[in-house]
Amino acid sequence: MKAERFDLILKGGTLVTPAGPRAADVGVRDGRIAALGTLDPDAGEQVIDVRGLHVLPGVIDTQVHFREPGLEHKEDLASGTAAAALGGVTTVFEMPNTTPSTLTALDLQDKLSRAKGRAWTDHAFFMGAAAENVEHLAALEQQPGCCGVKIFMGSSTGSLLVDDDETLLQALRNGRRRVAVHAEDEARLRERLALVRGGADVAQHPEWRDVETARLATQRVLNLARRAGRRIHVLHVTTAEEIPLLAANKDVATMEVTPQHLTLTAPECYQRLGTFAQMNPPIREARHRDALWHAIDQGIVDVVGSDHAPHTREEKARSYPTSPSGMPGVQTLLPLMLDHVNAGRLTLERLVDLVCAGPQRIYGIAGKGRVAVGYDADFTVVDLKARREITAKWLAAKCGWSPFEGITVTGWPKATIVRGNIVMREDELQGDPTGQPARFVETLSGDAGD
Ligand code: DOR
C-alpha cells in the first residue's frame, strides 16, 4: 500500500482539539488538515518539530481597524496583517470606518483587491450600516469576503453612525447574518459632552462615556434585535451592568470583550498612559474588569477580539478630548491572553473557545476554528512557558507603540501557519503574503470564484 504523503507535518506537539489537549502529529495536504495521529516524518515534504509546544487552531481576531483606504499613515492592510501574523493571528475581520467608509459592493471589492498579494493573513471585511445603504444591506452582506454588517450606535473614529431606532430597526430587518454592534448611546454622549468639551483630564473619559451610555445602548439594541428577529454581536462590552442583560438574551445576542478591558483598569491606566489609554468604550474601574472575567468564567462571553485601532503617537499625544480614541492590539492579543492563562484566569481550552471556535460559531466561518481533519490548516503554535517582554522593536503596526510595551508575559506565539503556509516563525515573517478572503457558510454558494 502506498504510504500517505503530506505537504507538511507538525511533529510531536500537543494539539488543542475540540475534545481537549491531545499529544499527536498533524498532517497537512493542499492547505487542509489531512490526518491527526502518529505520522511517519518521512511522509512529509516539510516537517516542523513542535515538541514542547501547543498547536492551537489559528487565532481569529474578529475586530481590527486596518485604516486602508484613506488613513494609511496610521496602518495599512500589509502592516496590519504583518502585525497579526507576528502575534499568532491567522485570520482578521476588518472594520468599515475607513475613508471612504465601507458602504457599497465597490468599497468592499476595493478592500479585497488591496489585500490581494499584500495580506499576510486570511481576512474578511465588515460592511458599515448607514442611512444611505440601509435598504441594500441584505444584498451587501452576501458579498464574498464580507463577514457581516457593523453598526456604530455611538460616534467614534470616522463618520459611521446609526443612532435612531427607526434606522436601526431597518438595518436589523434588512438581512439575516449576525450584526456586529458598537453599543454606546449617541444622545447621551452628546448630552454629556459638556463634561469634557474644551479640555479635561483624560481620566474623565469613562465619566463622559459612562456606564449608563453603554447600558442604555445595549438594552436598546437587544430590544430592537428581538423585534427584528435578528442575531446581534455586541462588541467590546465594558460594564458589569451589561452582563446580566446579555446573559438573559443569549438566544439573540453574543458578546465580545477585549484584552485591554481585561488587563487595564482606571484610574491607573490614565495616570500611566494618559491619552494613550483612551478608547471607546473606555477602560473602566476594576469592578468592571472583574465582572468581565466573571462573565468569561460563566461562559457568557463568546469572543475575545483586539479592537486593534492604531493612531500615530503624534495624534495620541494631542490634548484630551481632541486626542483620538483607540489603541493597537492585534499583535498583543494572544501573548496577553496566554499570560492570563498562565496566571490561572482562564484555561487554554477556554481561550481557544474565545479566539477560534467562538468566532467560527458566531460568524459561520467555513472550515476554520478547530483542529480537525478537513478544516483549513490554520495553526497558531505557542510556547506556553516562554517569558518575553513586549518591546517596540517587536511591534509591526505602523504606529510603533503599544500600551503594553515593557510588560513581560508568559506564553508566546512561535509559529503562524495559514492554510499550510508558514507565515511566521520565531518572530520573523516567512516568504510572501498569501492571505485569502475567509469563506462563510451562509454565503458559500456566492463564492463562485473559488
Ligand atoms: O476607540 C476606538 N477606536 N473605538 C472605536 O469604536 C473605533 C476605534 C477607531 O477606529 O479608532
Tab-separated table of C-alpha atoms and ligand atoms in Angstrom:
chain	number	residue	atom	x	y	z
A	1	MET	CA	0.000	0.000	0.000
A	2	LYS	CA	1.293	3.435	-0.919
A	3	ALA	CA	2.033	5.485	2.212
A	4	GLU	CA	0.051	8.677	2.595
A	5	ARG	CA	2.107	11.798	1.790
A	6	PHE	CA	1.766	15.241	3.356
A	7	ASP	CA	2.981	18.700	2.353
A	8	LEU	CA	3.657	19.489	5.993
A	9	ILE	CA	3.763	17.596	9.263
A	10	LEU	CA	3.757	19.255	12.680
A	11	LYS	CA	5.537	16.628	14.764
A	12	GLY	CA	5.361	15.931	18.460
A	13	GLY	CA	3.196	18.779	19.768
A	14	THR	CA	0.125	18.951	21.953
A	15	LEU	CA	-2.911	19.674	19.793
A	16	VAL	CA	-5.758	21.621	21.329
A	17	THR	CA	-8.742	19.821	19.790
A	18	PRO	CA	-12.477	20.166	20.446
A	19	ALA	CA	-12.113	17.134	22.742
A	20	GLY	CA	-9.297	18.749	24.716
A	21	PRO	CA	-5.500	18.550	24.517
A	22	ARG	CA	-4.046	15.582	22.696
A	23	ALA	CA	-0.442	14.522	22.041
A	24	ALA	CA	-0.463	13.923	18.279
A	25	ASP	CA	1.099	14.927	14.972
A	26	VAL	CA	-0.849	16.820	12.297
A	27	GLY	CA	-0.529	16.151	8.583
A	28	VAL	CA	-1.406	18.861	6.074
A	29	ARG	CA	-2.231	18.387	2.415
A	30	ASP	CA	-3.405	21.013	-0.102
A	31	GLY	CA	-3.884	23.591	2.645
A	32	ARG	CA	-6.184	21.421	4.739
A	33	ILE	CA	-5.739	19.188	7.756
A	34	ALA	CA	-5.429	15.663	6.331
A	35	ALA	CA	-4.599	13.496	9.366
A	36	LEU	CA	-4.124	13.550	13.139
A	37	GLY	CA	-2.205	10.831	14.978
A	38	THR	CA	1.262	9.316	14.858
A	39	LEU	CA	2.659	10.166	11.445
A	40	ASP	CA	5.864	8.974	9.785
A	41	PRO	CA	8.116	12.037	9.449
A	42	ASP	CA	9.387	10.657	6.127
A	43	ALA	CA	5.857	11.136	4.758
A	44	GLY	CA	6.173	14.938	4.944
A	45	GLU	CA	7.695	17.248	2.317
A	46	GLN	CA	8.351	19.512	5.263
A	47	VAL	CA	8.383	18.591	8.943
A	48	ILE	CA	8.356	21.028	11.829
A	49	ASP	CA	9.395	19.830	15.245
A	50	VAL	CA	6.841	21.207	17.718
A	51	ARG	CA	7.847	19.145	20.751
A	52	GLY	CA	7.104	21.005	23.969
A	53	LEU	CA	4.711	23.332	22.136
A	54	HIS	CA	0.917	23.592	21.857
A	55	VAL	CA	-0.760	23.629	18.453
A	56	LEU	CA	-3.935	25.734	18.560
A	57	PRO	CA	-6.397	26.262	15.732
A	58	GLY	CA	-5.414	29.533	14.001
A	59	VAL	CA	-6.385	32.515	16.124
A	60	ILE	CA	-9.158	34.628	14.548
A	61	ASP	CA	-9.302	38.317	15.505
A	62	THR	CA	-12.818	39.473	14.659
A	63	GLN	CA	-12.288	43.177	15.320
A	64	VAL	CA	-9.421	45.117	13.736
A	65	HIS	CA	-9.210	48.568	12.141
A	66	PHE	CA	-6.521	48.497	9.441
A	67	ARG	CA	-7.225	52.023	8.102
A	68	GLU	CA	-6.867	51.302	4.374
A	69	PRO	CA	-8.046	53.064	2.274
A	70	GLY	CA	-7.632	56.635	3.365
A	71	LEU	CA	-5.785	56.580	6.670
A	72	GLU	CA	-2.670	54.655	5.672
A	73	HIS	CA	-0.429	56.865	7.773
A	74	LYS	CA	-1.937	55.006	10.762
A	75	GLU	CA	-1.901	51.457	9.302
A	76	ASP	CA	-2.487	49.556	6.074
A	77	LEU	CA	-3.504	46.057	5.104
A	78	ALA	CA	0.136	44.920	4.716
A	79	SER	CA	1.393	46.288	8.043
A	80	GLY	CA	-1.759	45.360	9.950
A	81	THR	CA	-1.765	41.749	8.760
A	82	ALA	CA	2.023	41.515	9.334
A	83	ALA	CA	1.373	42.537	12.958
A	84	ALA	CA	-1.408	39.938	13.105
A	85	ALA	CA	0.836	37.122	11.800
A	86	LEU	CA	3.661	38.068	14.186
A	87	GLY	CA	1.156	37.890	17.032
A	88	GLY	CA	-0.060	34.411	16.070
A	89	VAL	CA	-3.278	35.548	14.349
A	90	THR	CA	-4.253	33.703	11.153
A	91	THR	CA	-7.498	35.498	10.180
A	92	VAL	CA	-8.753	39.052	10.748
A	93	PHE	CA	-12.142	40.753	10.304
A	94	GLU	CA	-11.617	44.388	9.391
A	95	MET	CA	-13.899	47.280	10.339
A	96	PRO	CA	-15.663	49.665	7.914
A	97	ASN	CA	-14.654	53.069	9.372
A	98	THR	CA	-12.003	53.733	6.759
A	99	THR	CA	-12.018	56.670	4.290
A	100	PRO	CA	-14.263	56.152	2.455
A	101	SER	CA	-16.355	54.072	4.828
A	102	THR	CA	-17.160	50.586	3.513
A	103	LEU	CA	-20.761	51.094	2.359
A	104	THR	CA	-21.046	49.569	-1.114
A	105	ALA	CA	-20.063	46.438	-3.011
A	106	LEU	CA	-17.416	48.524	-4.771
A	107	ASP	CA	-15.915	49.680	-1.467
A	108	LEU	CA	-15.697	46.046	-0.364
A	109	GLN	CA	-14.229	44.972	-3.701
A	110	ASP	CA	-11.619	47.711	-3.374
A	111	LYS	CA	-10.530	46.395	0.033
A	112	LEU	CA	-10.375	42.819	-1.278
A	113	SER	CA	-8.232	43.899	-4.246
A	114	ARG	CA	-5.922	45.872	-1.994
A	115	ALA	CA	-5.499	42.833	0.285
A	116	LYS	CA	-4.601	40.537	-2.619
A	117	GLY	CA	-0.884	39.746	-2.561
A	118	ARG	CA	-0.329	42.086	0.397
A	119	ALA	CA	-2.193	40.447	3.280
A	120	TRP	CA	-0.198	38.019	5.442
A	121	THR	CA	-3.346	36.509	6.960
A	122	ASP	CA	-6.763	35.448	5.775
A	123	HIS	CA	-9.278	38.257	6.077
A	124	ALA	CA	-12.845	39.485	5.656
A	125	PHE	CA	-14.369	42.944	5.758
A	126	PHE	CA	-17.398	44.386	7.524
A	127	MET	CA	-19.975	46.391	5.616
A	128	GLY	CA	-20.848	49.564	7.542
A	129	ALA	CA	-24.517	50.383	8.107
A	130	ALA	CA	-25.632	53.939	7.286
A	131	ALA	CA	-28.884	55.689	6.368
A	132	GLU	CA	-27.721	55.757	2.737
A	133	ASN	CA	-27.216	51.973	2.334
A	134	VAL	CA	-29.698	50.579	4.845
A	135	GLU	CA	-32.089	49.325	2.141
A	136	HIS	CA	-29.303	47.399	0.426
A	137	LEU	CA	-27.753	45.691	3.455
A	138	ALA	CA	-29.394	42.308	2.807
A	139	ALA	CA	-27.685	42.101	-0.579
A	140	LEU	CA	-24.441	43.731	0.561
A	141	GLU	CA	-23.857	41.279	3.395
A	142	GLN	CA	-23.997	38.413	0.880
A	143	GLN	CA	-20.912	39.636	-0.995
A	144	PRO	CA	-17.923	37.264	-0.955
A	145	GLY	CA	-15.280	38.439	1.506
A	146	CYS	CA	-17.867	40.164	3.722
A	147	CYS	CA	-18.069	38.982	7.336
A	148	GLY	CA	-21.296	40.861	8.041
A	149	VAL	CA	-22.707	44.269	8.865
A	150	LYS	CA	-21.303	46.608	11.533
A	151	ILE	CA	-23.410	49.267	13.232
A	152	PHE	CA	-21.954	52.183	15.214
A	153	MET	CA	-24.755	53.334	17.589
A	154	GLY	CA	-22.408	55.927	19.090
A	155	SER	CA	-19.930	58.015	17.142
A	156	SER	CA	-16.275	57.097	17.451
A	157	THR	CA	-13.429	57.318	14.906
A	158	GLY	CA	-14.883	58.125	11.450
A	159	SER	CA	-18.343	59.232	10.387
A	160	LEU	CA	-20.336	55.992	10.617
A	161	LEU	CA	-23.396	56.332	12.832
A	162	VAL	CA	-26.904	54.894	13.072
A	163	ASP	CA	-28.410	56.279	16.250
A	164	ASP	CA	-32.205	56.451	15.771
A	165	ASP	CA	-34.415	53.450	16.496
A	166	GLU	CA	-36.163	53.611	13.136
A	167	THR	CA	-32.993	53.293	11.045
A	168	LEU	CA	-31.566	50.758	13.488
A	169	LEU	CA	-34.647	48.609	13.109
A	170	GLN	CA	-34.484	48.961	9.348
A	171	ALA	CA	-30.836	47.856	9.386
A	172	LEU	CA	-31.677	44.880	11.601
A	173	ARG	CA	-34.601	43.884	9.377
A	174	ASN	CA	-32.532	44.019	6.194
A	175	GLY	CA	-30.545	40.795	6.197
A	176	ARG	CA	-30.018	37.658	8.199
A	177	ARG	CA	-26.386	37.257	9.188
A	178	ARG	CA	-25.241	38.253	12.673
A	179	VAL	CA	-24.809	42.025	13.014
A	180	ALA	CA	-21.858	43.449	14.971
A	181	VAL	CA	-22.756	46.465	17.111
A	182	HIS	CA	-20.783	49.220	18.844
A	183	ALA	CA	-23.205	49.948	21.675
A	184	GLU	CA	-22.841	53.451	23.106
A	185	ASP	CA	-25.885	55.736	23.203
A	186	GLU	CA	-25.252	58.746	20.938
A	187	ALA	CA	-27.887	61.020	22.521
A	188	ARG	CA	-26.385	60.512	25.966
A	189	LEU	CA	-22.864	61.043	24.606
A	190	ARG	CA	-23.950	64.415	23.164
A	191	GLU	CA	-25.744	65.382	26.368
A	192	ARG	CA	-22.645	64.688	28.446
A	193	LEU	CA	-20.026	66.098	26.072
A	194	ALA	CA	-20.022	69.370	28.057
A	195	LEU	CA	-18.204	67.467	30.824
A	196	VAL	CA	-15.028	67.319	28.732
A	197	ARG	CA	-15.507	69.768	25.848
A	198	GLY	CA	-12.821	72.442	25.731
A	199	GLY	CA	-10.332	70.337	27.658
A	200	ALA	CA	-10.345	67.908	30.561
A	201	ASP	CA	-8.274	65.230	32.224
A	202	VAL	CA	-8.361	62.028	30.147
A	203	ALA	CA	-9.258	60.174	33.352
A	204	GLN	CA	-12.728	61.691	32.797
A	205	HIS	CA	-13.160	59.704	29.575
A	206	PRO	CA	-15.112	56.927	31.385
A	207	GLU	CA	-17.217	59.615	33.052
A	208	TRP	CA	-18.215	61.224	29.764
A	209	ARG	CA	-18.815	57.844	28.104
A	210	ASP	CA	-20.252	56.439	31.314
A	211	VAL	CA	-21.741	53.088	32.314
A	212	GLU	CA	-25.259	54.272	31.507
A	213	THR	CA	-24.161	55.256	27.960
A	214	ALA	CA	-23.167	51.634	27.340
A	215	ARG	CA	-26.023	50.014	29.262
A	216	LEU	CA	-28.686	52.090	27.530
A	217	ALA	CA	-27.401	51.285	24.053
A	218	THR	CA	-27.040	47.578	24.782
A	219	GLN	CA	-30.571	47.444	26.205
A	220	ARG	CA	-31.938	49.325	23.179
A	221	VAL	CA	-30.235	47.144	20.613
A	222	LEU	CA	-31.281	43.956	22.429
A	223	ASN	CA	-34.917	45.114	22.291
A	224	LEU	CA	-34.620	46.032	18.622
A	225	ALA	CA	-32.873	42.754	17.749
A	226	ARG	CA	-35.719	40.854	19.375
A	227	ARG	CA	-38.307	42.913	17.482
A	228	ALA	CA	-36.477	42.323	14.215
A	229	GLY	CA	-35.768	38.660	14.997
A	230	ARG	CA	-32.133	39.278	14.153
A	231	ARG	CA	-28.961	37.932	15.765
A	232	ILE	CA	-26.512	40.526	17.020
A	233	HIS	CA	-22.977	40.512	18.413
A	234	VAL	CA	-22.245	43.243	20.952
A	235	LEU	CA	-18.642	44.336	20.536
A	236	HIS	CA	-16.177	45.307	23.293
A	237	VAL	CA	-18.545	45.096	26.261
A	238	THR	CA	-17.076	47.071	29.166
A	239	THR	CA	-19.530	47.270	32.053
A	240	ALA	CA	-20.718	44.981	34.831
A	241	GLU	CA	-24.222	46.359	34.192
A	242	GLU	CA	-24.447	44.987	30.643
A	243	ILE	CA	-23.551	41.402	31.582
A	244	PRO	CA	-26.929	40.325	33.065
A	245	LEU	CA	-28.730	41.877	30.059
A	246	LEU	CA	-26.574	39.919	27.640
A	247	ALA	CA	-26.824	36.719	29.700
A	248	ALA	CA	-30.632	37.000	29.569
A	249	ASN	CA	-30.593	37.281	25.772
A	250	LYS	CA	-28.126	34.618	24.635
A	251	ASP	CA	-30.614	33.370	22.035
A	252	VAL	CA	-30.247	36.577	20.002
A	253	ALA	CA	-27.030	38.128	21.279
A	254	THR	CA	-23.392	37.143	21.546
A	255	MET	CA	-20.715	39.339	23.092
A	256	GLU	CA	-17.062	40.276	22.801
A	257	VAL	CA	-14.537	41.573	25.308
A	258	THR	CA	-11.053	42.900	24.539
A	259	PRO	CA	-7.707	42.064	26.169
A	260	GLN	CA	-7.272	45.722	27.134
A	261	HIS	CA	-10.536	45.800	29.129
A	262	LEU	CA	-9.475	42.520	30.785
A	263	THR	CA	-5.998	43.820	31.611
A	264	LEU	CA	-6.037	47.582	32.253
A	265	THR	CA	-8.067	49.495	34.855
A	266	ALA	CA	-8.981	53.092	35.580
A	267	PRO	CA	-7.737	55.332	37.029
A	268	GLU	CA	-4.226	53.742	36.919
A	269	CYS	CA	-4.162	53.356	33.120
A	270	TYR	CA	-4.879	57.067	32.596
A	271	GLN	CA	-2.234	58.082	35.157
A	272	ARG	CA	0.372	55.853	33.493
A	273	LEU	CA	-0.559	56.147	29.804
A	274	GLY	CA	-2.571	59.379	29.562
A	275	THR	CA	-4.434	59.691	26.263
A	276	PHE	CA	-2.688	56.528	25.007
A	277	ALA	CA	-5.182	54.635	27.203
A	278	GLN	CA	-8.152	56.438	25.606
A	279	MET	CA	-10.508	54.197	23.679
A	280	ASN	CA	-14.246	53.771	23.046
A	281	PRO	CA	-15.907	52.351	25.020
A	282	PRO	CA	-13.439	53.331	27.743
A	283	ILE	CA	-11.239	51.366	30.100
A	284	ARG	CA	-13.128	51.461	33.422
A	285	GLU	CA	-12.603	50.713	37.127
A	286	ALA	CA	-11.522	47.314	38.459
A	287	ARG	CA	-15.065	46.227	39.335
A	288	HIS	CA	-15.931	46.205	35.630
A	289	ARG	CA	-12.775	44.303	34.676
A	290	ASP	CA	-13.628	41.752	37.374
A	291	ALA	CA	-17.189	41.443	36.020
A	292	LEU	CA	-15.808	40.745	32.516
A	293	TRP	CA	-13.596	37.967	33.926
A	294	HIS	CA	-16.583	36.570	35.810
A	295	ALA	CA	-18.554	36.615	32.541
A	296	ILE	CA	-15.735	34.649	30.875
A	297	ASP	CA	-15.829	32.165	33.751
A	298	GLN	CA	-19.607	31.842	33.481
A	299	GLY	CA	-19.482	31.150	29.742
A	300	ILE	CA	-21.323	34.367	28.857
A	301	VAL	CA	-18.506	35.850	26.754
A	302	ASP	CA	-18.335	34.397	23.244
A	303	VAL	CA	-15.293	36.060	21.738
A	304	VAL	CA	-12.145	37.987	22.610
A	305	GLY	CA	-11.228	40.476	19.856
A	306	SER	CA	-8.440	43.052	19.907
A	307	ASP	CA	-10.223	46.171	18.585
A	308	HIS	CA	-6.827	46.999	17.051
A	309	ALA	CA	-7.344	50.758	16.456
A	310	PRO	CA	-3.996	52.398	15.746
A	311	HIS	CA	-3.323	56.139	15.733
A	312	THR	CA	0.122	57.739	15.481
A	313	ARG	CA	1.996	58.834	18.594
A	314	GLU	CA	1.573	62.471	17.482
A	315	GLU	CA	-2.197	62.069	17.141
A	316	LYS	CA	-2.494	60.325	20.503
A	317	ALA	CA	-0.355	62.990	22.194
A	318	ARG	CA	-2.906	65.746	21.433
A	319	SER	CA	-4.671	67.189	24.437
A	320	TYR	CA	-7.849	65.435	25.598
A	321	PRO	CA	-10.535	65.319	24.200
A	322	THR	CA	-9.090	66.243	20.776
A	323	SER	CA	-6.897	63.111	21.050
A	324	PRO	CA	-8.323	60.182	19.037
A	325	SER	CA	-9.706	57.079	20.736
A	326	GLY	CA	-8.187	53.672	20.119
A	327	MET	CA	-5.064	51.638	20.646
A	328	PRO	CA	-3.287	48.938	18.652
A	329	GLY	CA	-3.721	45.330	19.828
A	330	VAL	CA	-3.772	42.671	17.117
A	331	GLN	CA	-0.181	41.629	17.814
A	332	THR	CA	-0.508	41.572	21.610
A	333	LEU	CA	-3.919	39.837	21.847
A	334	LEU	CA	-2.526	36.308	22.077
A	335	PRO	CA	0.567	36.965	24.270
A	336	LEU	CA	-1.620	38.857	26.771
A	337	MET	CA	-4.284	36.160	26.813
A	338	LEU	CA	-1.657	33.377	27.172
A	339	ASP	CA	-0.274	35.318	30.124
A	340	HIS	CA	-3.772	35.330	31.636
A	341	VAL	CA	-3.912	31.549	31.039
A	342	ASN	CA	-0.627	31.162	32.900
A	343	ALA	CA	-1.942	33.336	35.733
A	344	GLY	CA	-4.877	30.918	36.080
A	345	ARG	CA	-7.602	33.351	34.942
A	346	LEU	CA	-8.854	31.009	32.196
A	347	THR	CA	-7.867	27.660	30.738
A	348	LEU	CA	-6.145	27.232	27.392
A	349	GLU	CA	-9.262	25.409	26.149
A	350	ARG	CA	-11.473	28.362	27.120
A	351	LEU	CA	-9.073	30.706	25.323
A	352	VAL	CA	-9.322	28.580	22.161
A	353	ASP	CA	-13.098	28.735	22.540
A	354	LEU	CA	-12.896	32.563	22.660
A	355	VAL	CA	-10.478	33.169	19.775
A	356	CYS	CA	-11.065	30.198	17.432
A	357	ALA	CA	-14.287	28.248	17.970
A	358	GLY	CA	-16.262	31.314	19.169
A	359	PRO	CA	-15.546	33.401	16.037
A	360	GLN	CA	-16.337	30.385	13.841
A	361	ARG	CA	-19.617	29.712	15.634
A	362	ILE	CA	-20.995	33.221	15.710
A	363	TYR	CA	-19.997	34.320	12.192
A	364	GLY	CA	-20.320	30.920	10.486
A	365	ILE	CA	-16.764	30.874	9.118
A	366	ALA	CA	-16.337	27.962	6.720
A	367	GLY	CA	-13.539	25.498	7.512
A	368	LYS	CA	-11.791	27.345	10.320
A	369	GLY	CA	-11.682	27.413	14.123
A	370	ARG	CA	-10.786	23.822	15.000
A	371	VAL	CA	-8.031	21.296	14.635
A	372	ALA	CA	-9.951	18.577	12.806
A	373	VAL	CA	-9.499	16.720	9.529
A	374	GLY	CA	-10.997	18.625	6.595
A	375	TYR	CA	-10.561	22.055	8.195
A	376	ASP	CA	-8.143	24.677	6.852
A	377	ALA	CA	-4.585	24.043	8.040
A	378	ASP	CA	-4.502	27.250	10.110
A	379	PHE	CA	-2.398	26.844	13.249
A	380	THR	CA	-1.052	29.045	15.971
A	381	VAL	CA	1.879	27.241	17.578
A	382	VAL	CA	2.590	28.551	21.063
A	383	ASP	CA	5.174	28.087	23.774
A	384	LEU	CA	3.184	28.340	26.990
A	385	LYS	CA	6.346	28.687	29.071
A	386	ALA	CA	8.268	31.338	27.118
A	387	ARG	CA	8.756	34.526	29.139
A	388	ARG	CA	9.056	37.508	26.853
A	389	GLU	CA	8.945	41.265	27.099
A	390	ILE	CA	6.645	43.181	24.743
A	391	THR	CA	9.000	45.658	23.054
A	392	ALA	CA	8.571	48.390	20.430
A	393	LYS	CA	11.183	46.577	18.307
A	394	TRP	CA	8.936	43.512	18.003
A	395	LEU	CA	5.838	45.513	17.001
A	396	ALA	CA	4.977	45.672	13.282
A	397	ALA	CA	1.997	48.048	13.423
A	398	LYS	CA	2.826	51.338	11.675
A	399	CYS	CA	2.078	53.417	14.763
A	400	GLY	CA	5.015	51.717	16.507
A	401	TRP	CA	3.645	51.779	20.046
A	402	SER	CA	1.598	49.594	22.351
A	403	PRO	CA	0.061	50.302	25.755
A	404	PHE	CA	1.670	47.014	26.824
A	405	GLU	CA	5.292	47.883	25.995
A	406	GLY	CA	7.659	46.926	28.792
A	407	ILE	CA	5.318	44.255	30.148
A	408	THR	CA	6.744	40.734	30.468
A	409	VAL	CA	4.320	37.935	29.628
A	410	THR	CA	4.463	34.165	29.949
A	411	GLY	CA	3.284	32.489	26.743
A	412	TRP	CA	4.320	33.441	23.212
A	413	PRO	CA	3.451	32.501	19.598
A	414	LYS	CA	6.273	30.530	17.950
A	415	ALA	CA	4.728	29.989	14.511
A	416	THR	CA	1.720	31.139	12.499
A	417	ILE	CA	0.501	28.820	9.753
A	418	VAL	CA	-2.247	29.831	7.302
A	419	ARG	CA	-3.724	27.077	5.083
A	420	GLY	CA	-0.444	25.164	5.375
A	421	ASN	CA	1.741	28.209	4.587
A	422	ILE	CA	4.197	29.064	7.333
A	423	VAL	CA	3.870	32.844	7.564
A	424	MET	CA	5.711	33.452	10.857
A	425	ARG	CA	8.395	31.514	12.726
A	426	GLU	CA	10.403	32.724	15.720
A	427	ASP	CA	9.233	36.350	15.377
A	428	GLU	CA	10.087	36.545	11.657
A	429	LEU	CA	7.674	36.731	8.732
A	430	GLN	CA	8.324	33.968	6.176
A	431	GLY	CA	8.002	34.083	2.390
A	432	ASP	CA	5.425	36.273	0.688
A	433	PRO	CA	1.946	37.392	1.786
A	434	THR	CA	-0.553	34.673	0.820
A	435	GLY	CA	-3.679	35.743	2.722
A	436	GLN	CA	-7.035	34.939	1.135
A	437	PRO	CA	-10.609	36.043	1.817
A	438	ALA	CA	-12.263	33.915	4.502
A	439	ARG	CA	-15.359	31.956	3.429
A	440	PHE	CA	-18.683	31.801	5.237
A	441	VAL	CA	-21.235	29.020	5.456
A	442	GLU	CA	-24.152	31.364	4.763
A	443	THR	CA	-22.670	32.680	1.524
A	444	LEU	CA	-20.713	29.686	0.243
A	445	SER	CA	-22.783	29.476	-2.934
A	446	GLY	CA	-21.794	33.076	-3.639
A	447	ASP	CA	-18.072	32.259	-3.622
A	448	ALA	CA	-18.088	31.334	-7.273
A	449	GLY	CA	-14.531	32.410	-7.995
A	450	ASP	CA	-13.003	29.900	-5.555
B	1	DOR	O1	-11.523	53.513	20.498
B	1	DOR	C1	-11.997	53.242	19.406
B	1	DOR	N1	-11.302	53.426	18.263
B	1	DOR	N2	-13.253	52.752	19.330
B	1	DOR	C2	-13.886	52.623	18.163
B	1	DOR	O2	-15.030	52.247	18.165
B	1	DOR	C3	-13.236	52.990	16.895
B	1	DOR	C4	-11.788	52.891	17.037
B	1	DOR	C5	-11.042	53.515	15.880
B	1	DOR	O3	-11.350	53.179	14.741
B	1	DOR	O4	-10.139	54.314	16.122
